[in-house]
Amino acid sequence: MITTRAARRRGLPQGLATLLLLAPALGVVLVLFGGGVVMGVLASLGYQPFLPGRDLSLDAYRGLLDDVEVRRSLVLTFRIALLSTLVSAVLAVGAALLLRGTRRGRRAALLVFQLNLPVPHLVGAAAMLLLLGQSGLVSRLLFAVGLVDAPAAAPVLTNDAVGWAIMAEYVWKEVPFIGVVVLAALSGGVSDLEDAARSLGAGAWSRFRFVVLPHITPAVVSTSIIVFAFTFGSYEVPLLLGQPFPATLPVVAYQAYSDTDLTARPRAMAIAVLITFLVVLVVLAYSVLTERVLRPAERRRVTGT
Amino acid sequence: MSVLAGPAVPVVSPPRGRASRSWSAAVRAVSLPLLLAGLVLPFLPLLLWAVAERYPYPALTPTVTSSRPLRLLADPTSEVLTGLVNSVSIAVAVAIIAALIGLSAGRALGLHQFRGKRLVQFLLLAPVIVPGLAVTLGIQVFFIRYGLSDTRRGVVLVHLLAAVPYVSLVMSSVYANLDLRLEDQARTLGAGPVQVFLRITLPAVAPGLAVAGLFAFLISWGEYVLTLLVGGGAVKTLPLLLYSYLGSTDTPVAAALGLALVVPPVLLLAVTSRLLSGEGTPLAGFGRT
């Protein structure tokens, strides 16, 4: 109401003022993001802007279904993203509870906990390479205690079939990310509720399950959505730490895209569209699922049943 | 049974309580250092390699140390300095432009009620979720067509795609906490729109704006694949240099470049956390960098 009055005084109708304020941000998103999605779909169907056209077809998508590389890459990408997100979320909740209860050295602990938040993922990947590679620091430590007698005898943690180093990098980066948001959620009056629960005789597990967990669920859900989407679509981490075949989907997409043979373009675009589609699908499914399973009480309140 | 056991409870439970408390204290005493050590450990090989001249297997520390890798960072004849200039200028441009865009969009999102607001919020959230690589592959053709490919302008533009959604969402929550009565009071006292903005609104949202700008800076600073796609080989930023050194045999320089990419963001984090005075939530923006 106040804004309406203010806008009128400036001589602009509210709707127009809103539109003008939003225009630059919407411009960036609609042109770059919207344009990218639409052009990606068109290019996957064989459309080439500024070049002599071909007939639109679903050939690229049909090709993906028969493509062993893409199928194996899909499984690998899903597994890495899912495991990294799950492990990060569990460790982050534990870390947040741990840090919340820390009294002595709390400031220092929080500082160290947040230290890697602004570190670029490429640097994290480089660090993992020097840490977990077969001649890396871990292998040297194993040599020092006599468990390994040569780099070749060290466990293969980088450029491997499982993707250990990739997952290690994601977990390393994302535990503080989720943890910081969970800590913020925990600072909002939940300890009073815990005290009330304790005085009513609730044990440690009950207090966690019925007081703390519902309180932090929104924070965990929203951050783990971001983490899953990121780990599914990240390029540089699996490029540096993963094996060449099968690589994760973004790496395969980029390889196909940078192929000098332009007929590989629709395939690259189809993989890019597949990545977008799957991320959106998983995020939607996850949102619906958590809404139903974890917050029935809230839903009841909203729907009034 | 509870009635019978009643009198015994006060006698039994205090020791049990103390025992479980000390047990949880023990878990805490072990797991907290373990957690923090795990978070710090990956920095260790970077630090060791950055001062190494010779670091053969299985030595735990470099057998011959040298300041060569770190000195190379400041060497004007090396391409590192070009990379630094590119990285800083692009990230600063992204931060300023994204902050201005967010300053505008945040006001509408934080203070105005309008139809389609949820749609706008959804649109702004979509680039946060959908991987930037998948989207950028689609528009790269247009960057080439309009002469933006292989230029710093083009790289700034594609970084904005990643930064604008975050900055707009942060600014929307900053504006949501703005007390509009202050603006009204200034108007009542005769201040014009420009005066109200410069004297009232801007100072009120300035800390949030600084944080949002720092997010944008960090998103751009750490970006690799979008820079590679749009900048080609022509716009070499520090992450691109780091990647090419990781592929070479000069691991010490790669490690030094890694540190060069870590130190400015960590210093910025220290500034940010002071601005936020311990408030954790807006730091969420770092997750994507």
Coordinates of C-alpha atoms in Angstrom, one line a residue:
Chain A
M1 CA 0.0 0.0 0.0
I2 CA 2.8 2.3 0.9
T3 CA 4.6 1.5 -2.3
T4 CA 1.5 2.1 -4.3
R5 CA 1.2 5.6 -2.9
A6 CA 4.9 6.2 -3.4
A7 CA 4.8 5.0 -7.0
R8 CA 1.8 7.1 -7.7
R9 CA 3.6 10.2 -6.4
R10 CA 6.4 9.5 -8.8
G11 CA 3.9 9.4 -11.5
L12 CA 4.3 5.7 -12.4
P13 CA 1.6 3.1 -12.1
Q14 CA 2.7 0.3 -9.8
G15 CA 2.6 -2.4 -12.4
L16 CA 4.9 -0.4 -14.8
A17 CA 7.3 0.4 -11.9
T18 CA 7.5 -3.3 -11.1
L19 CA 8.1 -4.2 -14.7
L20 CA 10.8 -1.6 -15.1
L21 CA 12.6 -2.7 -11.9
L22 CA 12.5 -6.4 -13.0
A23 CA 13.4 -5.7 -16.7
P24 CA 17.2 -6.0 -16.5
A25 CA 17.1 -9.2 -14.4
L26 CA 14.4 -10.8 -16.5
G27 CA 16.2 -9.7 -19.6
V28 CA 19.4 -11.6 -18.6
V29 CA 17.4 -14.7 -17.6
L30 CA 15.0 -14.7 -20.6
V31 CA 17.6 -13.9 -23.2
L32 CA 20.6 -16.0 -22.0
F33 CA 18.8 -18.8 -20.1
G34 CA 15.6 -19.0 -22.0
G35 CA 17.5 -18.5 -25.3
G36 CA 20.0 -21.2 -24.3
V37 CA 17.3 -23.7 -23.5
V38 CA 15.2 -23.0 -26.6
M39 CA 18.2 -23.0 -28.9
G40 CA 19.6 -26.2 -27.3
V41 CA 16.3 -28.0 -27.9
L42 CA 16.2 -26.7 -31.5
A43 CA 19.8 -27.6 -32.2
S44 CA 19.3 -31.1 -30.8
L45 CA 16.6 -31.5 -33.4
G46 CA 19.1 -30.6 -36.1
Y47 CA 18.4 -26.9 -36.5
Q48 CA 21.5 -24.8 -37.1
P49 CA 21.1 -21.1 -36.9
F50 CA 23.1 -19.1 -39.6
L51 CA 23.9 -22.3 -41.5
P52 CA 22.0 -24.1 -44.3
G53 CA 19.2 -25.9 -42.5
R54 CA 18.5 -29.6 -42.2
D55 CA 15.2 -31.3 -41.6
L56 CA 14.2 -31.4 -38.0
S57 CA 14.3 -34.9 -36.6
L58 CA 14.5 -36.8 -33.3
D59 CA 17.5 -38.8 -34.7
A60 CA 19.8 -37.4 -32.0
Y61 CA 17.6 -38.6 -29.2
R62 CA 17.1 -42.0 -30.8
G63 CA 20.9 -42.3 -31.1
L64 CA 21.2 -41.5 -27.4
L65 CA 19.0 -44.5 -26.4
D66 CA 21.3 -46.9 -28.3
D67 CA 24.5 -45.2 -27.2
V68 CA 26.3 -47.4 -24.6
E69 CA 28.6 -44.6 -23.7
V70 CA 25.6 -42.3 -22.8
R71 CA 23.8 -45.0 -20.9
R72 CA 26.9 -45.9 -18.8
S73 CA 27.6 -42.2 -18.4
L74 CA 24.1 -41.6 -17.2
V75 CA 24.3 -44.2 -14.5
L76 CA 27.7 -42.9 -13.4
T77 CA 26.5 -39.3 -13.2
F78 CA 23.4 -40.2 -11.2
R79 CA 25.3 -42.4 -8.8
I80 CA 28.0 -39.7 -8.2
A81 CA 25.5 -36.9 -7.7
L82 CA 23.2 -38.9 -5.5
L83 CA 25.9 -40.3 -3.2
S84 CA 27.7 -37.0 -2.9
T85 CA 24.5 -35.2 -2.0
L86 CA 23.4 -37.8 0.5
V87 CA 26.8 -38.1 2.2
S88 CA 27.2 -34.3 2.2
A89 CA 23.7 -33.7 3.7
V90 CA 24.2 -36.3 6.5
L91 CA 27.7 -35.1 7.4
A92 CA 26.6 -31.5 7.2
V93 CA 23.7 -32.0 9.7
G94 CA 26.1 -33.8 12.0
A95 CA 28.7 -31.1 11.7
A96 CA 26.1 -28.4 12.3
L97 CA 24.9 -30.1 15.5
L98 CA 28.5 -30.6 16.6
L99 CA 29.4 -26.9 16.0
R100 CA 26.3 -25.7 17.7
G101 CA 27.2 -27.5 20.9
T102 CA 30.8 -26.3 20.8
R103 CA 31.6 -23.7 23.4
R104 CA 35.4 -23.5 23.6
G105 CA 37.1 -22.4 20.4
R106 CA 33.7 -21.9 18.7
R107 CA 34.7 -18.9 16.6
A108 CA 37.9 -20.6 15.4
A109 CA 36.0 -23.8 14.6
L110 CA 33.4 -21.9 12.6
L111 CA 36.1 -20.0 10.7
V112 CA 37.8 -23.2 9.7
F113 CA 34.5 -24.8 8.8
Q114 CA 33.7 -22.0 6.4
L115 CA 37.2 -21.7 5.0
N116 CA 36.5 -23.6 1.8
L117 CA 33.2 -22.0 0.9
P118 CA 34.6 -19.5 -1.5
V119 CA 37.2 -21.8 -3.0
P120 CA 36.6 -22.5 -6.7
H121 CA 35.7 -26.1 -7.5
L122 CA 38.6 -26.3 -10.0
V123 CA 41.0 -25.6 -7.2
G124 CA 39.3 -28.2 -5.0
A125 CA 39.7 -30.7 -7.8
A126 CA 43.4 -29.8 -8.2
A127 CA 43.8 -30.2 -4.4
M128 CA 42.2 -33.7 -4.6
L129 CA 44.4 -34.7 -7.4
L130 CA 47.5 -33.8 -5.4
L131 CA 46.0 -35.4 -2.3
L132 CA 44.4 -38.7 -3.6
G133 CA 46.4 -39.3 -6.8
Q134 CA 48.5 -42.5 -6.8
S135 CA 51.6 -40.4 -6.1
G136 CA 49.7 -37.9 -3.9
L137 CA 50.0 -37.1 -0.3
V138 CA 47.8 -39.9 0.9
S139 CA 49.8 -42.5 -1.0
R140 CA 53.0 -41.0 0.4
L141 CA 51.6 -41.2 4.0
L142 CA 50.7 -44.9 3.3
F143 CA 54.3 -45.4 2.1
A144 CA 55.6 -43.8 5.3
V145 CA 53.6 -46.3 7.5
G146 CA 54.7 -49.2 5.2
L147 CA 51.3 -50.1 3.7
V148 CA 52.4 -49.2 0.1
D149 CA 55.8 -49.7 -1.6
A150 CA 55.2 -47.8 -4.9
P151 CA 52.7 -45.4 -6.4
A152 CA 51.3 -48.2 -8.5
A153 CA 50.5 -50.2 -5.4
A154 CA 48.5 -47.3 -3.9
P155 CA 44.7 -47.4 -4.0
V156 CA 43.3 -45.9 -7.3
L157 CA 41.2 -43.0 -6.1
T158 CA 41.5 -40.7 -9.1
N159 CA 40.5 -41.3 -12.7
D160 CA 38.8 -44.5 -11.5
A161 CA 35.5 -46.3 -12.3
V162 CA 33.8 -45.4 -9.0
G163 CA 34.7 -41.6 -9.0
W164 CA 36.1 -41.6 -5.4
A165 CA 38.0 -38.3 -5.9
I166 CA 35.1 -36.6 -7.6
M167 CA 32.8 -37.5 -4.7
A168 CA 35.5 -36.5 -2.2
E169 CA 35.7 -33.1 -3.8
Y170 CA 32.0 -32.6 -3.8
V171 CA 31.6 -33.7 -0.2
W172 CA 34.5 -31.5 0.9
K173 CA 33.0 -28.4 -0.7
E174 CA 29.3 -29.1 0.0
V175 CA 29.4 -30.1 3.7
P176 CA 30.3 -26.6 4.8
F177 CA 27.7 -25.1 2.3
I178 CA 24.8 -27.2 3.7
G179 CA 26.2 -27.0 7.2
V180 CA 26.2 -23.2 7.3
V181 CA 22.6 -23.0 6.2
V182 CA 21.6 -25.7 8.7
L183 CA 23.5 -23.8 11.5
A184 CA 21.5 -20.6 10.6
A185 CA 18.3 -22.6 10.8
L186 CA 19.3 -24.0 14.2
S187 CA 19.9 -20.6 15.6
G188 CA 16.2 -19.7 15.3
G189 CA 14.8 -20.6 18.7
V190 CA 15.0 -24.4 18.4
S191 CA 16.9 -24.8 21.7
D192 CA 13.9 -23.6 23.6
L193 CA 11.7 -26.2 22.0
E194 CA 14.4 -28.8 22.8
D195 CA 14.4 -27.8 26.5
A196 CA 10.6 -28.1 26.6
A197 CA 10.8 -31.6 25.0
R198 CA 13.5 -32.6 27.5
S199 CA 11.5 -31.4 30.4
L200 CA 8.6 -33.5 29.1
G201 CA 10.9 -36.6 29.1
A202 CA 12.1 -36.8 25.5
G203 CA 15.4 -38.6 25.0
A204 CA 18.2 -37.4 22.7
W205 CA 16.9 -39.4 19.7
S206 CA 13.3 -38.2 20.1
R207 CA 14.4 -34.6 20.5
F208 CA 16.4 -34.9 17.3
R209 CA 13.7 -36.7 15.4
F210 CA 10.7 -34.7 16.4
V211 CA 12.1 -31.3 17.3
V212 CA 15.4 -30.6 15.6
L213 CA 14.9 -32.5 12.3
P214 CA 11.5 -30.8 11.4
H215 CA 13.1 -27.5 12.2
I216 CA 16.1 -28.0 9.8
T217 CA 14.3 -29.9 7.1
P218 CA 13.5 -26.9 4.9
A219 CA 17.2 -25.8 5.0
V220 CA 18.5 -29.4 4.2
V221 CA 16.0 -29.8 1.4
S222 CA 16.7 -26.5 -0.4
T223 CA 20.5 -26.8 -0.1
S224 CA 20.6 -30.5 -1.1
I225 CA 18.5 -29.6 -4.2
I226 CA 21.2 -27.1 -5.2
V227 CA 23.9 -29.6 -4.4
F228 CA 22.4 -32.4 -6.5
A229 CA 21.8 -30.0 -9.4
F230 CA 25.4 -28.8 -9.2
T231 CA 27.0 -32.2 -8.9
F232 CA 24.9 -33.5 -11.7
G233 CA 25.9 -30.7 -14.1
S234 CA 29.5 -29.9 -13.0
Y235 CA 32.1 -30.2 -15.7
E236 CA 35.6 -29.4 -14.4
V237 CA 35.6 -31.7 -11.4
P238 CA 34.9 -35.0 -13.3
L239 CA 37.0 -33.7 -16.2
L240 CA 40.1 -33.5 -13.9
L241 CA 39.4 -36.4 -11.5
G242 CA 37.3 -38.8 -13.5
Q243 CA 38.1 -41.5 -16.0
P244 CA 37.8 -40.8 -19.7
F245 CA 35.3 -43.6 -20.3
P246 CA 32.6 -43.6 -19.3
A247 CA 32.8 -39.9 -18.3
T248 CA 30.0 -38.0 -16.6
L249 CA 27.3 -36.5 -18.9
P250 CA 28.5 -32.9 -18.9
V251 CA 32.0 -34.1 -20.0
V252 CA 30.5 -36.3 -22.7
A253 CA 28.3 -33.3 -23.9
Y254 CA 31.3 -31.0 -24.0
Q255 CA 33.4 -33.5 -25.9
A256 CA 30.6 -34.0 -28.5
Y257 CA 30.2 -30.3 -28.7
S258 CA 33.8 -29.5 -29.4
D259 CA 34.0 -32.3 -32.0
T260 CA 35.3 -30.8 -35.3
D261 CA 32.6 -32.8 -37.1
L262 CA 29.6 -30.5 -37.0
T263 CA 27.2 -33.5 -37.5
A264 CA 28.0 -34.4 -33.8
R265 CA 26.3 -31.2 -32.8
P266 CA 22.8 -32.5 -32.5
R267 CA 24.1 -35.3 -30.3
A268 CA 25.9 -32.8 -28.0
M269 CA 22.7 -30.7 -27.7
A270 CA 20.6 -33.8 -27.1
I271 CA 22.8 -34.7 -24.1
A272 CA 22.6 -31.1 -22.9
V273 CA 18.8 -31.2 -23.1
L274 CA 18.9 -34.5 -21.3
I275 CA 20.9 -33.0 -18.5
T276 CA 18.5 -30.1 -18.1
F277 CA 15.5 -32.4 -18.3
L278 CA 16.8 -34.9 -15.7
V279 CA 17.9 -32.2 -13.2
V280 CA 14.5 -30.5 -13.4
L281 CA 12.7 -33.8 -13.1
V282 CA 14.7 -34.9 -10.1
V283 CA 14.4 -31.6 -8.4
L284 CA 10.6 -31.5 -8.9
A285 CA 10.2 -35.1 -7.7
Y286 CA 12.3 -34.5 -4.7
S287 CA 10.4 -31.3 -3.8
V288 CA 7.1 -33.1 -4.0
L289 CA 8.4 -36.1 -2.1
T290 CA 9.8 -34.2 0.8
E291 CA 6.7 -32.1 0.9
R292 CA 4.6 -35.2 1.3
V293 CA 6.8 -37.4 3.5
L294 CA 8.6 -35.1 5.8
R295 CA 6.0 -32.3 6.4
P296 CA 2.6 -34.0 6.7
A297 CA 1.8 -31.9 9.8
E298 CA 2.4 -28.6 8.0
R299 CA 0.4 -29.8 5.0
R300 CA -2.5 -30.7 7.2
R301 CA -2.4 -27.2 8.6
V302 CA -2.3 -25.6 5.2
T303 CA -5.1 -27.7 3.7
G304 CA -7.1 -27.5 6.9
T305 CA -7.8 -31.3 7.1
Chain B
M1 CA 5.5 -50.1 37.9
S2 CA 6.4 -46.5 37.4
V3 CA 5.0 -45.8 40.8
L4 CA 7.2 -48.5 42.4
A5 CA 10.2 -47.3 40.5
G6 CA 9.5 -43.7 41.3
P7 CA 11.6 -43.2 44.4
A8 CA 14.6 -44.9 42.7
V9 CA 14.8 -42.6 39.8
P10 CA 16.5 -39.6 41.4
V11 CA 19.1 -41.9 42.8
V12 CA 19.9 -43.8 39.6
S13 CA 19.5 -41.2 36.9
P14 CA 22.1 -38.5 37.8
P15 CA 25.1 -40.9 37.4
R16 CA 23.6 -42.3 34.2
G17 CA 23.0 -38.8 32.9
R18 CA 26.6 -37.8 33.7
A19 CA 27.9 -40.9 32.0
S20 CA 26.0 -40.2 28.8
R21 CA 27.0 -36.6 28.9
S22 CA 30.7 -37.5 29.2
W23 CA 30.2 -40.1 26.5
S24 CA 28.8 -37.4 24.1
A25 CA 31.6 -35.1 25.2
A26 CA 34.1 -37.7 24.2
V27 CA 32.4 -38.1 20.8
R28 CA 32.5 -34.4 20.4
A29 CA 36.1 -34.1 21.4
V30 CA 37.1 -36.7 18.7
S31 CA 34.8 -35.8 15.9
L32 CA 35.2 -32.0 15.8
P33 CA 39.0 -32.1 15.3
L34 CA 38.4 -34.9 12.8
L35 CA 35.9 -32.8 10.8
L36 CA 38.1 -29.7 10.8
A37 CA 41.2 -31.7 9.9
G38 CA 39.3 -33.3 6.9
L39 CA 38.3 -29.8 5.7
V40 CA 41.8 -28.4 6.0
L41 CA 43.7 -31.5 4.7
P42 CA 43.2 -30.9 0.9
F43 CA 44.9 -27.5 1.2
L44 CA 48.1 -29.2 2.5
P45 CA 49.4 -30.6 -0.8
L46 CA 48.7 -27.3 -2.5
L47 CA 50.8 -25.5 0.1
L48 CA 53.6 -28.1 -0.1
W49 CA 53.7 -28.1 -3.9
A50 CA 53.6 -24.3 -4.2
V51 CA 57.0 -24.1 -2.5
A52 CA 58.6 -27.2 -4.1
E53 CA 61.4 -27.4 -6.5
R54 CA 61.9 -31.1 -6.2
Y55 CA 59.2 -33.2 -4.5
P56 CA 59.8 -36.8 -5.6
Y57 CA 57.8 -39.8 -4.4
P58 CA 57.7 -40.9 -1.5
A59 CA 58.9 -37.8 0.3
L60 CA 56.3 -36.3 2.5
T61 CA 57.6 -32.8 2.1
P62 CA 59.6 -31.3 -0.8
T63 CA 63.2 -32.3 -0.8
V64 CA 64.3 -29.0 -2.4
T65 CA 62.1 -26.0 -1.8
S66 CA 62.0 -22.8 -3.9
S67 CA 60.2 -19.6 -4.1
R68 CA 60.1 -19.9 -8.0
P69 CA 56.4 -20.9 -8.3
L70 CA 55.2 -18.1 -6.1
R71 CA 57.6 -15.5 -7.7
L72 CA 56.2 -16.5 -11.1
L73 CA 52.8 -15.1 -9.9
A74 CA 54.3 -11.6 -9.7
D75 CA 56.4 -11.9 -12.8
P76 CA 55.2 -9.4 -15.4
T77 CA 56.6 -11.4 -18.3
S78 CA 54.6 -14.6 -17.4
E79 CA 51.0 -15.1 -18.6
V80 CA 49.9 -15.3 -15.0
L81 CA 49.7 -11.6 -14.7
T82 CA 47.5 -11.4 -17.8
G83 CA 45.3 -14.1 -16.3
L84 CA 45.1 -12.1 -13.0
V85 CA 44.2 -8.9 -14.9
N86 CA 41.5 -10.8 -16.9
S87 CA 40.1 -12.5 -13.8
V88 CA 39.9 -9.4 -11.7
S89 CA 38.5 -7.1 -14.4
I90 CA 35.9 -9.6 -15.5
A91 CA 34.9 -10.4 -11.9
V92 CA 34.7 -6.7 -11.0
A93 CA 32.5 -6.0 -14.0
V94 CA 30.3 -8.9 -13.2
A95 CA 30.0 -7.8 -9.6
I96 CA 29.1 -4.2 -10.5
I97 CA 26.6 -5.0 -13.2
A98 CA 25.0 -7.8 -11.3
A99 CA 24.7 -5.6 -8.2
L100 CA 23.0 -2.9 -10.1
I101 CA 20.6 -5.4 -11.7
G102 CA 19.9 -7.0 -8.3
L103 CA 19.4 -3.6 -6.7
S104 CA 16.6 -3.0 -9.2
A105 CA 15.0 -6.4 -9.3
G106 CA 15.3 -7.0 -5.5
R107 CA 13.1 -4.0 -4.8
A108 CA 10.3 -5.3 -7.0
L109 CA 10.6 -8.8 -5.5
G110 CA 11.1 -7.8 -1.9
L111 CA 8.5 -4.9 -1.7
H112 CA 6.0 -5.1 -4.5
Q113 CA 3.0 -7.4 -4.7
F114 CA 2.1 -8.2 -8.3
R115 CA 0.6 -10.9 -10.4
G116 CA 3.0 -13.4 -11.7
K117 CA 5.5 -12.9 -8.8
R118 CA 5.9 -16.6 -8.3
L119 CA 6.6 -17.0 -12.0
V120 CA 9.3 -14.4 -11.8
Q121 CA 10.8 -16.0 -8.7
F122 CA 10.7 -19.4 -10.5
L123 CA 12.4 -17.9 -13.6
L124 CA 15.1 -16.4 -11.5
L125 CA 15.6 -19.7 -9.6
A126 CA 15.8 -21.8 -12.8
P127 CA 19.4 -20.8 -13.7
V128 CA 20.5 -21.7 -10.2
I129 CA 19.2 -25.2 -10.7
V130 CA 19.9 -25.9 -14.4
P131 CA 23.6 -26.5 -15.1
G132 CA 25.2 -23.5 -16.9
L133 CA 27.1 -25.7 -19.3
A134 CA 23.9 -27.3 -20.7
V135 CA 22.4 -23.9 -21.3
T136 CA 25.5 -22.2 -22.6
L137 CA 26.0 -24.8 -25.3
G138 CA 22.7 -23.7 -26.8
I139 CA 23.6 -20.0 -27.0
Q140 CA 27.2 -20.2 -27.9
V141 CA 26.3 -19.9 -31.6
F142 CA 24.9 -16.4 -30.9
F143 CA 28.0 -15.3 -29.0
I144 CA 30.0 -16.2 -32.1
R145 CA 27.5 -14.6 -34.5
Y146 CA 27.4 -11.3 -32.6
G147 CA 31.1 -11.0 -32.1
L148 CA 31.0 -11.7 -28.3
S149 CA 32.9 -15.0 -28.6
D150 CA 36.6 -14.8 -27.5
T151 CA 36.0 -11.4 -25.9
R152 CA 36.0 -10.2 -22.3
R153 CA 32.5 -8.6 -22.9
G154 CA 31.2 -12.0 -23.9
V155 CA 32.7 -13.7 -20.8
V156 CA 31.2 -11.0 -18.6
L157 CA 27.8 -11.6 -20.2
V158 CA 27.8 -15.4 -19.7
H159 CA 29.0 -15.0 -16.1
L160 CA 26.0 -12.7 -15.5
L161 CA 23.7 -15.6 -16.3
A162 CA 25.2 -17.4 -13.3
A163 CA 25.4 -14.3 -11.0
V164 CA 22.2 -12.3 -11.6
P165 CA 19.8 -14.9 -10.1
Y166 CA 21.8 -15.1 -6.9
V167 CA 22.2 -11.4 -6.5
S168 CA 18.5 -10.7 -7.2
L169 CA 17.4 -13.3 -4.7
V170 CA 19.8 -11.9 -2.0
M171 CA 18.6 -8.3 -2.7
S172 CA 15.0 -9.4 -2.6
S173 CA 15.4 -10.5 1.0
V174 CA 17.5 -7.4 1.8
Y175 CA 14.6 -5.2 0.6
A176 CA 12.0 -7.3 2.4
N177 CA 13.6 -6.1 5.7
L178 CA 13.7 -2.4 4.6
D179 CA 11.5 -0.1 6.7
L180 CA 9.5 1.9 4.1
R181 CA 8.4 4.4 6.7
L182 CA 11.8 6.0 6.5
E183 CA 11.3 6.7 2.8
D184 CA 7.9 8.1 3.5
Q185 CA 9.3 10.4 6.2
A186 CA 11.9 11.7 3.9
R187 CA 9.3 12.4 1.3
T188 CA 7.1 14.2 3.8
L189 CA 10.1 16.4 4.6
G190 CA 10.3 17.3 0.9
A191 CA 13.0 15.0 -0.4
G192 CA 12.8 14.1 -4.1
P193 CA 13.0 10.6 -5.5
V194 CA 16.8 10.9 -6.1
Q195 CA 17.4 12.3 -2.7
V196 CA 15.3 9.6 -1.1
F197 CA 17.2 6.9 -3.0
L198 CA 20.7 8.3 -2.2
R199 CA 20.1 9.4 1.4
I200 CA 17.7 6.7 2.7
T201 CA 17.3 3.6 0.5
L202 CA 20.9 3.1 -0.6
P203 CA 22.5 3.5 2.8
A204 CA 19.9 1.1 4.2
V205 CA 20.5 -1.7 1.7
A206 CA 24.3 -1.0 1.2
P207 CA 25.6 -3.9 3.4
G208 CA 23.4 -6.4 1.7
L209 CA 24.3 -4.9 -1.7
A210 CA 28.0 -5.3 -0.8
V211 CA 27.5 -9.0 0.1
A212 CA 25.5 -9.6 -3.1
G213 CA 28.3 -7.9 -5.2
L214 CA 30.9 -10.1 -3.5
F215 CA 28.8 -13.2 -4.4
A216 CA 28.8 -12.1 -8.0
F217 CA 32.5 -11.5 -7.9
L218 CA 33.2 -15.0 -6.5
I219 CA 30.9 -16.7 -8.9
S220 CA 32.8 -15.1 -11.8
W221 CA 36.2 -15.6 -10.1
G222 CA 35.8 -19.4 -9.9
E223 CA 34.0 -20.0 -13.2
Y224 CA 35.8 -22.4 -15.6
V225 CA 33.7 -24.0 -18.2
L226 CA 31.6 -21.0 -19.2
T227 CA 34.8 -18.9 -19.6
L228 CA 36.2 -21.7 -21.7
L229 CA 33.1 -21.9 -23.9
V230 CA 32.7 -18.2 -24.6
G231 CA 36.2 -17.0 -24.2
G232 CA 37.7 -19.8 -26.3
G233 CA 41.4 -19.8 -25.7
A234 CA 41.5 -16.0 -26.1
V235 CA 40.4 -14.8 -22.7
K236 CA 42.7 -16.6 -20.3
T237 CA 41.5 -16.2 -16.7
L238 CA 43.3 -17.8 -13.7
P239 CA 41.1 -20.9 -13.7
L240 CA 41.9 -21.6 -17.3
L241 CA 45.7 -21.1 -16.6
L242 CA 45.4 -23.4 -13.6
Y243 CA 43.8 -26.1 -15.8
S244 CA 46.5 -25.9 -18.4
Y245 CA 49.3 -26.0 -15.8
L246 CA 47.7 -29.1 -14.2
G247 CA 48.0 -30.8 -17.6
S248 CA 51.7 -29.8 -17.8
T249 CA 54.6 -31.2 -15.8
D250 CA 55.0 -28.0 -13.8
T251 CA 52.9 -29.0 -10.8
P252 CA 54.5 -26.4 -8.5
V253 CA 53.2 -23.5 -10.7
A254 CA 49.8 -25.2 -10.8
A255 CA 49.8 -25.3 -7.0
A256 CA 50.8 -21.7 -6.8
L257 CA 48.0 -20.7 -9.2
G258 CA 45.6 -22.7 -7.0
L259 CA 46.7 -20.7 -4.0
A260 CA 46.4 -17.5 -6.0
L261 CA 42.8 -18.4 -6.7
V262 CA 42.1 -19.3 -3.0
V263 CA 43.6 -16.3 -1.2
P264 CA 41.4 -13.4 -2.5
P265 CA 38.1 -15.2 -2.0
V266 CA 39.1 -16.2 1.6
L267 CA 40.0 -12.6 2.3
L268 CA 36.7 -11.5 0.9
L269 CA 34.9 -14.1 3.0
A270 CA 36.5 -12.5 6.1
V271 CA 35.2 -9.1 5.0
T272 CA 31.8 -10.5 4.3
S273 CA 31.4 -12.3 7.6
R274 CA 32.2 -9.1 9.3
L275 CA 29.6 -7.3 7.3
L276 CA 27.1 -10.0 8.2
S277 CA 28.2 -10.0 11.8
G278 CA 28.0 -13.8 12.1
E279 CA 24.7 -14.2 10.2
G280 CA 25.2 -17.3 8.1
T281 CA 22.3 -17.6 5.6
P282 CA 23.4 -15.3 2.8
L283 CA 26.7 -17.2 2.5
A284 CA 24.7 -19.8 0.7
G285 CA 25.7 -18.0 -2.5
F286 CA 29.2 -19.3 -2.2
G287 CA 28.0 -22.8 -2.8
R288 CA 27.9 -22.5 -6.5
T289 CA 31.3 -20.8 -6.9

